[in-house]
Amino acid sequence: MRPMLIHDDRLFPADPDTRRIARRLYGEVCDLPIVSPHGHTDPAWYAQNEPFPDPARLFVVPDHYVFRMLYSQGVSLESLGVPTVDGSAVETDPRAIWRRFAENYHLFRGTPTRMWLDHAFATLFDIEERLSAATADATYERIAERLAQPDYRPRALFERFNIEVIATTESPLDDLRHHEAIAASGWSGRVVTAYRPDPVVDPDFHGFRDNLAAFGALTGCDVSTFAGYLDAHRARRAFFKAHGATSTDHGHPTAATADLSPVEAEALYHRVHAGPVSAADAELFRAQMLTEMAAMSLDDGLVMQIHPGSFRNHNPQLFARFGRDKGADIPTATDYVHALKPLLDRFGNETSLSIILFTLDETAYSRELAPLAGHYPALRLGPAWWFYDSPEGMRRYRELVTETAGFYNTVGFNDDTRAFCSIPARHDVARRVDCAYLAELVATHRLDEDEAAELARDLAYGLAKKAYRL
Ligand SMILES: [Zn+2]
């Protein structure tokens, strides 16, 4: 029996002949393991394997995709239990939070969030009725009752989701104690970290100067010199690599790169280290550090991810009250052709270097990113990201990218999520959209079906493993 919330043919082409091809292709990939090379799940879940607390704190409180929409319609973050920076009181009753969410569920119509939630409700909790004010309490009871069962603990869900490997993302200042605990526990689940150095690379990052001091103390390197600071990165990268990391990740406001002379770089570092830092120096330092990170990647083999183009914390009042990652990050237009040139001039032709580019500016795909990745051996294109992690966003991505970069300069799917229960749904959406796209290439006689089937498996599984060296 089919759950009512999700249809077997969802996201497949409406045309019956093409739909049949898409179904066959999807049949090849629907049971493949999940490779999740980039995301933000909490490693403490897998290390401690404690039950998830309640439906609200699983689905609502930590998920900025959910509360940004509610906030936009006048629902306060306090009433959704989102913690404040100063610890002032917010709603603590999970049932009240869930009811508020349920009575506003219509706001998610047509959004990917709705598809992910319905997929989790149906497949994990056997819920058949649409969430609404009327079904809020019954849904809450069902989810809460299941969450108390041993097979709904993080490790059991990890296995049930058929996750072959998942990457989390940590700061260089993280001691990786949860990854150590996972490794020491004897559990077979593969959880690796990724090196996200923004807290010690971005002078505009909150607490940057304290972070630099901690970075020096942690590594024993003299971070008052640029050489010592770079050595500290090398030491932490090696530590992360020893804990399974195969990649680094850089969340800069722009894709700017620079290739300064050693003397200029040292002088810039001294200005940044001494502070206060001008906006121009902050940008130049981030730019220089992307090139330095590429040089280190060439040495240690870590794959580099660049996630530019998000104007973080756009809402200052919300930021002051609730801190970062609260749904107030807004995409900006992003240049790649000029911005990446200093880095590419040095490393673009390296076949052993892998730099995965993401964008929140879809206009860059056909104009800049696909031509760049379709030329430089060091470049690959990451999947449709964040606001475009949606059926339409994925579809547009394939249409804009494939003609110039092909499929093999792309790297499969990233779920990029902190919402654990959405992981199977997100991968399923990507697999369905790719199968729908491939089915149209078959139906219009641009691909043979055996090639499409091979591609479907590569897009769902093989390319992510290869690109991220997993
Ligand atoms: Zn991410």
XYZ file of C-alpha atoms and ligand atoms in Angstrom:
471
model
C 0.000 0.000 0.000
C 1.263 3.406 -0.961
C 1.479 6.053 1.754
C -0.884 8.887 0.951
C 1.620 11.675 1.452
C 4.029 10.680 -1.302
C 3.242 9.350 -4.764
C 5.353 6.644 -6.440
C 5.646 8.750 -9.604
C 6.447 12.048 -7.905
C 8.761 14.305 -9.908
C 8.664 12.044 -12.965
C 7.698 13.441 -16.391
C 3.974 13.855 -17.056
C 4.293 12.313 -20.518
C 3.574 8.557 -20.133
C 6.323 7.277 -22.456
C 9.042 9.409 -20.869
C 7.708 8.575 -17.444
C 8.128 4.859 -18.131
C 11.791 5.431 -19.014
C 12.269 7.517 -15.857
C 10.717 4.740 -13.756
C 13.111 2.184 -15.239
C 16.124 4.426 -14.623
C 14.996 5.156 -11.077
C 14.660 1.425 -10.502
C 18.413 1.195 -11.103
C 19.299 3.739 -8.420
C 16.576 3.885 -5.777
C 18.280 1.334 -3.524
C 21.867 2.512 -3.934
C 23.571 3.524 -0.681
C 23.666 7.199 0.237
C 26.995 8.948 -0.104
C 26.734 12.264 1.748
C 30.037 14.075 1.177
C 28.987 17.486 2.509
C 26.599 18.300 5.342
C 26.074 19.646 8.806
C 24.669 16.857 10.927
C 25.944 16.822 14.510
C 28.622 14.153 15.088
C 27.496 13.972 18.739
C 24.358 12.166 17.496
C 26.384 9.250 16.144
C 28.886 9.340 19.010
C 26.349 9.320 21.839
C 23.435 7.626 20.058
C 20.896 9.281 22.365
C 17.249 9.369 21.281
C 16.123 12.525 19.467
C 14.260 14.505 22.139
C 10.850 15.240 20.629
C 9.177 16.047 17.294
C 9.612 19.817 17.667
C 13.293 19.631 18.477
C 13.802 17.170 15.643
C 11.877 18.909 12.846
C 11.312 22.570 13.780
C 13.714 24.153 16.273
C 17.029 23.374 14.474
C 15.860 23.753 10.856
C 16.260 27.222 9.389
C 14.452 26.133 6.208
C 11.398 25.605 8.396
C 11.459 28.599 10.685
C 12.548 31.171 8.083
C 9.247 30.597 6.265
C 7.221 30.798 9.480
C 9.121 33.936 10.506
C 8.388 35.540 7.123
C 4.690 35.188 7.902
C 4.955 36.770 11.329
C 5.526 33.737 13.558
C 8.197 34.713 16.093
C 11.293 32.572 16.541
C 10.697 32.757 20.302
C 7.357 31.026 19.841
C 9.142 28.264 17.890
C 11.623 27.610 20.686
C 14.678 28.942 18.856
C 17.252 29.722 21.574
C 18.363 33.325 22.101
C 21.967 34.481 22.366
C 21.436 35.996 25.828
C 19.452 33.045 27.116
C 16.213 35.015 27.525
C 13.073 32.926 27.642
C 11.554 31.240 24.580
C 8.785 28.658 24.176
C 9.828 25.368 25.789
C 6.670 23.271 25.329
C 7.379 21.029 22.311
C 3.654 20.403 21.775
C 2.957 24.124 21.548
C 5.803 24.542 19.058
C 4.519 21.600 17.012
C 0.975 23.008 16.943
C 2.240 26.362 15.700
C 4.181 24.578 12.978
C 1.244 22.346 12.037
C -1.306 25.140 11.798
C 1.036 26.946 9.389
C 1.977 23.891 7.318
C 0.141 25.301 4.301
C 2.933 27.891 3.996
C 5.201 25.124 2.688
C 2.980 24.179 -0.260
C 5.084 23.799 -3.396
C 8.403 24.006 -1.515
C 11.045 21.294 -1.245
C 10.742 21.515 2.546
C 7.204 20.179 2.213
C 8.418 17.249 0.091
C 11.210 16.388 2.547
C 8.914 16.564 5.564
C 6.145 14.526 3.954
C 8.701 11.934 2.860
C 9.974 11.588 6.439
C 6.460 11.542 7.930
C 5.337 8.833 5.513
C 8.381 6.578 5.322
C 9.699 6.836 8.884
C 6.547 7.346 10.898
C 3.862 5.736 8.699
C 1.801 8.912 8.793
C -0.826 9.032 6.078
C -2.614 12.287 6.776
C -1.440 15.724 5.774
C -0.125 17.786 8.675
C -2.555 20.530 9.756
C -4.009 22.054 12.902
C -6.466 19.136 12.948
C -3.799 16.423 12.748
C -1.123 18.175 14.839
C -1.616 16.303 18.095
C -2.007 12.842 16.572
C 1.076 13.384 14.422
C 3.028 14.580 17.427
C 2.027 11.491 19.420
C 3.004 9.133 16.623
C 6.431 10.706 16.093
C 7.163 11.026 19.820
C 6.233 7.388 20.421
C 8.532 6.215 17.628
C 11.421 8.418 18.731
C 11.395 6.612 22.072
C 12.040 3.278 20.326
C 15.601 1.942 19.975
C 15.368 1.702 16.177
C 14.851 5.469 15.966
C 18.158 6.327 17.596
C 20.721 8.042 15.370
C 22.813 4.964 14.574
C 19.795 2.818 13.760
C 18.414 5.542 11.492
C 21.824 5.945 9.844
C 21.740 2.251 8.981
C 18.104 2.346 7.934
C 18.846 5.309 5.647
C 21.496 3.106 3.990
C 24.190 5.749 4.471
C 27.528 4.416 3.276
C 29.437 7.491 4.430
C 28.518 10.930 5.764
C 30.735 13.993 6.217
C 30.174 16.528 8.961
C 31.793 19.965 8.963
C 34.030 21.226 11.757
C 36.082 24.293 12.628
C 39.879 23.913 12.887
C 39.379 24.696 16.584
C 37.197 21.622 17.111
C 38.881 18.800 19.002
C 36.928 16.182 16.979
C 36.106 14.335 20.193
C 32.859 12.990 18.747
C 34.648 11.574 15.722
C 37.150 9.971 18.063
C 34.342 8.486 20.126
C 32.662 7.094 16.999
C 35.924 5.496 15.849
C 36.595 4.060 19.304
C 33.074 2.668 19.667
C 33.469 -0.113 17.148
C 30.268 0.921 15.346
C 30.542 0.297 11.609
C 28.916 3.581 10.442
C 31.358 5.751 8.515
C 31.277 9.384 9.693
C 34.096 11.648 8.532
C 34.813 15.284 9.214
C 35.574 18.144 6.797
C 37.928 21.059 7.426
C 36.001 24.332 7.493
C 38.551 27.023 8.394
C 36.317 30.138 8.089
C 36.583 30.919 11.842
C 40.361 31.421 11.485
C 40.473 32.554 7.833
C 37.726 35.158 7.662
C 38.617 38.359 9.567
C 34.900 39.208 9.602
C 34.038 35.955 11.386
C 32.703 36.505 14.904
C 35.562 36.183 17.407
C 38.260 36.031 14.725
C 41.065 37.423 16.876
C 40.307 35.078 19.792
C 40.078 32.246 17.290
C 43.574 33.034 16.002
C 44.947 32.930 19.538
C 43.228 29.584 20.144
C 44.551 28.307 16.813
C 48.106 29.086 17.924
C 47.611 27.561 21.366
C 46.060 24.403 19.930
C 48.834 23.758 17.409
C 51.843 25.177 19.217
C 52.548 27.255 16.101
C 53.630 30.892 16.278
C 50.623 32.506 14.606
C 52.145 35.963 14.902
C 53.904 35.218 11.586
C 52.246 34.180 8.340
C 54.535 31.152 8.048
C 53.547 30.011 11.532
C 49.877 30.597 10.777
C 50.136 28.474 7.616
C 51.922 25.761 9.605
C 48.999 25.766 12.039
C 46.660 25.055 9.110
C 48.904 22.231 7.924
C 48.854 20.706 11.388
C 45.070 20.905 11.747
C 44.489 19.609 8.207
C 46.653 16.582 9.029
C 44.671 16.082 12.253
C 41.381 16.289 10.358
C 42.683 13.934 7.688
C 43.576 11.445 10.417
C 39.887 11.646 11.443
C 38.693 10.749 7.986
C 38.457 14.165 6.325
C 38.785 14.085 2.565
C 37.750 17.688 1.951
C 37.922 21.288 3.039
C 35.077 23.783 2.774
C 35.205 27.537 2.383
C 32.101 29.676 2.910
C 33.275 33.047 1.652
C 31.069 36.004 0.699
C 32.665 36.046 -2.772
C 34.797 33.706 -4.896
C 37.703 36.181 -4.858
C 41.159 34.628 -4.935
C 44.576 36.309 -4.843
C 48.160 35.285 -5.392
C 50.304 37.808 -3.534
C 54.084 37.758 -3.321
C 55.444 36.313 -0.041
C 56.351 39.824 1.129
C 52.878 41.206 0.364
C 51.190 38.201 1.980
C 53.259 38.543 5.144
C 52.461 42.272 5.373
C 48.747 41.593 4.837
C 48.784 38.925 7.535
C 50.401 41.308 9.992
C 47.665 43.884 9.368
C 44.964 41.245 9.758
C 46.545 39.800 12.884
C 46.988 43.202 14.535
C 43.542 44.552 13.595
C 41.314 46.413 13.209
C 40.881 45.026 9.685
C 39.530 47.109 6.795
C 36.887 45.572 4.530
C 39.397 45.566 1.663
C 42.030 43.740 3.713
C 39.483 41.218 4.967
C 38.463 40.421 1.403
C 42.072 40.248 0.209
C 43.044 37.952 3.056
C 40.179 35.532 2.378
C 41.190 35.646 -1.297
C 44.836 34.902 -0.572
C 43.866 32.075 1.768
C 41.867 30.267 -0.932
C 45.046 30.099 -2.993
C 47.079 28.994 0.042
C 44.488 26.291 0.753
C 44.710 25.104 -2.867
C 48.492 24.830 -2.471
C 48.014 22.749 0.675
C 45.421 20.576 -1.073
C 47.937 19.806 -3.739
C 50.227 18.521 -0.975
C 47.792 16.628 1.245
C 45.118 15.608 -1.269
C 42.122 17.180 0.472
C 39.410 18.138 -2.012
C 38.505 21.822 -1.824
C 34.920 23.100 -1.786
C 34.128 26.770 -2.338
C 30.657 27.896 -1.227
C 30.530 31.608 -2.083
C 27.813 34.153 -2.633
C 25.796 34.154 0.570
C 25.256 37.478 2.289
C 25.278 36.095 5.825
C 23.232 37.498 8.692
C 21.408 40.002 6.530
C 19.005 40.857 9.362
C 21.019 42.602 12.131
C 18.254 42.565 14.747
C 17.670 38.862 14.269
C 21.419 38.207 14.347
C 21.812 40.132 17.623
C 19.011 38.166 19.243
C 19.504 34.647 17.829
C 22.983 34.483 16.252
C 24.006 32.961 12.901
C 22.300 30.364 10.674
C 18.794 31.578 11.398
C 17.445 31.823 7.872
C 18.647 35.377 7.214
C 21.350 34.462 4.686
C 20.536 35.869 1.252
C 22.194 35.034 -2.104
C 24.112 37.698 -4.005
C 25.342 37.945 -7.601
C 28.687 36.175 -7.811
C 31.586 36.580 -10.223
C 33.824 33.583 -10.893
C 35.672 34.325 -14.140
C 37.700 37.204 -12.751
C 37.565 36.161 -9.119
C 39.121 32.715 -9.595
C 41.768 33.767 -12.105
C 44.659 34.274 -9.624
C 44.104 30.785 -8.187
C 43.590 29.202 -11.595
C 46.679 30.887 -13.021
C 48.669 28.934 -10.455
C 46.755 25.696 -10.070
C 44.027 25.427 -12.714
C 45.945 22.905 -14.820
C 46.703 20.530 -11.955
C 45.054 17.182 -12.645
C 45.606 15.959 -9.079
C 43.833 18.961 -7.527
C 40.068 18.945 -7.151
C 38.216 22.196 -6.457
C 34.437 21.903 -6.286
C 32.590 25.137 -7.022
C 29.117 25.958 -5.773
C 26.898 28.918 -6.471
C 23.818 30.693 -5.216
C 23.796 32.685 -8.456
C 22.227 30.500 -11.129
C 23.038 33.012 -13.863
C 26.691 31.989 -13.410
C 26.088 28.362 -14.405
C 25.938 28.659 -18.162
C 27.884 31.921 -18.443
C 30.825 31.187 -16.141
C 30.836 27.968 -14.148
C 30.138 25.371 -16.820
C 32.682 26.919 -19.221
C 35.292 27.060 -16.430
C 34.686 23.498 -15.255
C 34.430 22.340 -18.861
C 37.977 23.568 -19.371
C 40.168 23.572 -16.240
C 41.155 20.072 -15.041
C 41.249 21.247 -11.401
C 37.598 22.348 -11.383
C 34.348 20.468 -10.787
C 30.818 21.776 -10.262
C 28.975 21.078 -7.059
C 25.239 20.326 -7.223
C 22.398 22.826 -7.005
C 22.865 24.290 -3.546
C 20.718 25.566 -0.683
C 17.931 27.695 -2.173
C 18.249 25.634 -5.373
C 18.270 22.249 -3.629
C 14.831 21.809 -5.121
C 13.353 19.896 -8.057
C 13.292 23.013 -10.234
C 16.759 24.109 -9.101
C 18.218 20.685 -9.936
C 16.473 20.627 -13.264
C 17.743 24.088 -14.194
C 21.239 23.054 -13.071
C 21.301 20.107 -15.486
C 19.935 22.229 -18.313
C 22.419 25.061 -17.771
C 25.504 22.966 -17.076
C 25.387 19.752 -19.110
C 25.738 21.235 -22.568
C 29.161 22.732 -21.717
C 30.550 20.774 -18.775
C 28.887 17.405 -19.428
C 27.926 15.147 -16.533
C 31.421 14.077 -15.550
C 32.556 17.524 -14.423
C 29.780 17.387 -11.813
C 30.060 15.582 -8.494
C 26.738 13.937 -7.687
C 24.485 15.186 -4.936
C 25.132 16.886 -1.571
C 22.326 17.036 0.961
C 24.158 19.824 2.860
C 21.750 19.442 5.739
C 21.542 19.515 9.509
C 18.028 17.990 9.333
C 18.845 14.297 9.774
C 15.463 12.868 8.803
C 15.462 14.803 5.524
C 18.563 13.031 4.181
C 16.823 10.104 2.433
C 14.188 12.478 1.036
C 16.748 14.874 -0.367
C 18.762 12.138 -2.074
C 15.561 10.618 -3.397
C 14.504 13.944 -4.912
C 17.918 14.311 -6.607
C 17.757 10.772 -7.990
C 14.230 11.283 -9.328
C 15.004 14.630 -10.936
C 18.146 13.265 -12.579
C 16.258 10.202 -13.839
C 13.531 12.481 -15.225
C 16.155 14.581 -17.003
C 17.940 11.526 -18.397
C 14.627 10.010 -19.494
C 14.006 13.056 -21.648
C 17.408 12.703 -23.275
C 16.510 9.088 -24.054
C 13.020 9.947 -25.297
C 14.428 12.591 -27.620
C 17.099 10.149 -28.864
C 20.062 12.008 -27.473
C 21.180 9.135 -25.243
C 20.753 5.373 -25.392
C 18.974 3.954 -22.408
C 21.970 1.870 -21.312
C 24.059 5.055 -21.190
C 21.336 6.809 -19.226
C 21.229 3.929 -16.746
C 24.983 4.113 -16.265
C 24.751 7.880 -15.809
C 21.919 7.546 -13.314
C 24.117 5.313 -11.153
C 27.068 7.679 -11.494
C 24.988 10.739 -10.567
C 23.398 8.974 -7.596
C 26.509 7.295 -6.237
C 29.730 6.978 -8.210
C 30.582 10.604 -8.925
C 30.307 11.721 -5.291
C 32.624 8.928 -4.141
C 35.135 9.730 -6.833
C 35.077 13.517 -6.587
C 35.345 13.507 -2.787
C 37.864 10.618 -2.730
C 35.632 8.685 -0.346
Zn 27.268 23.306 3.808
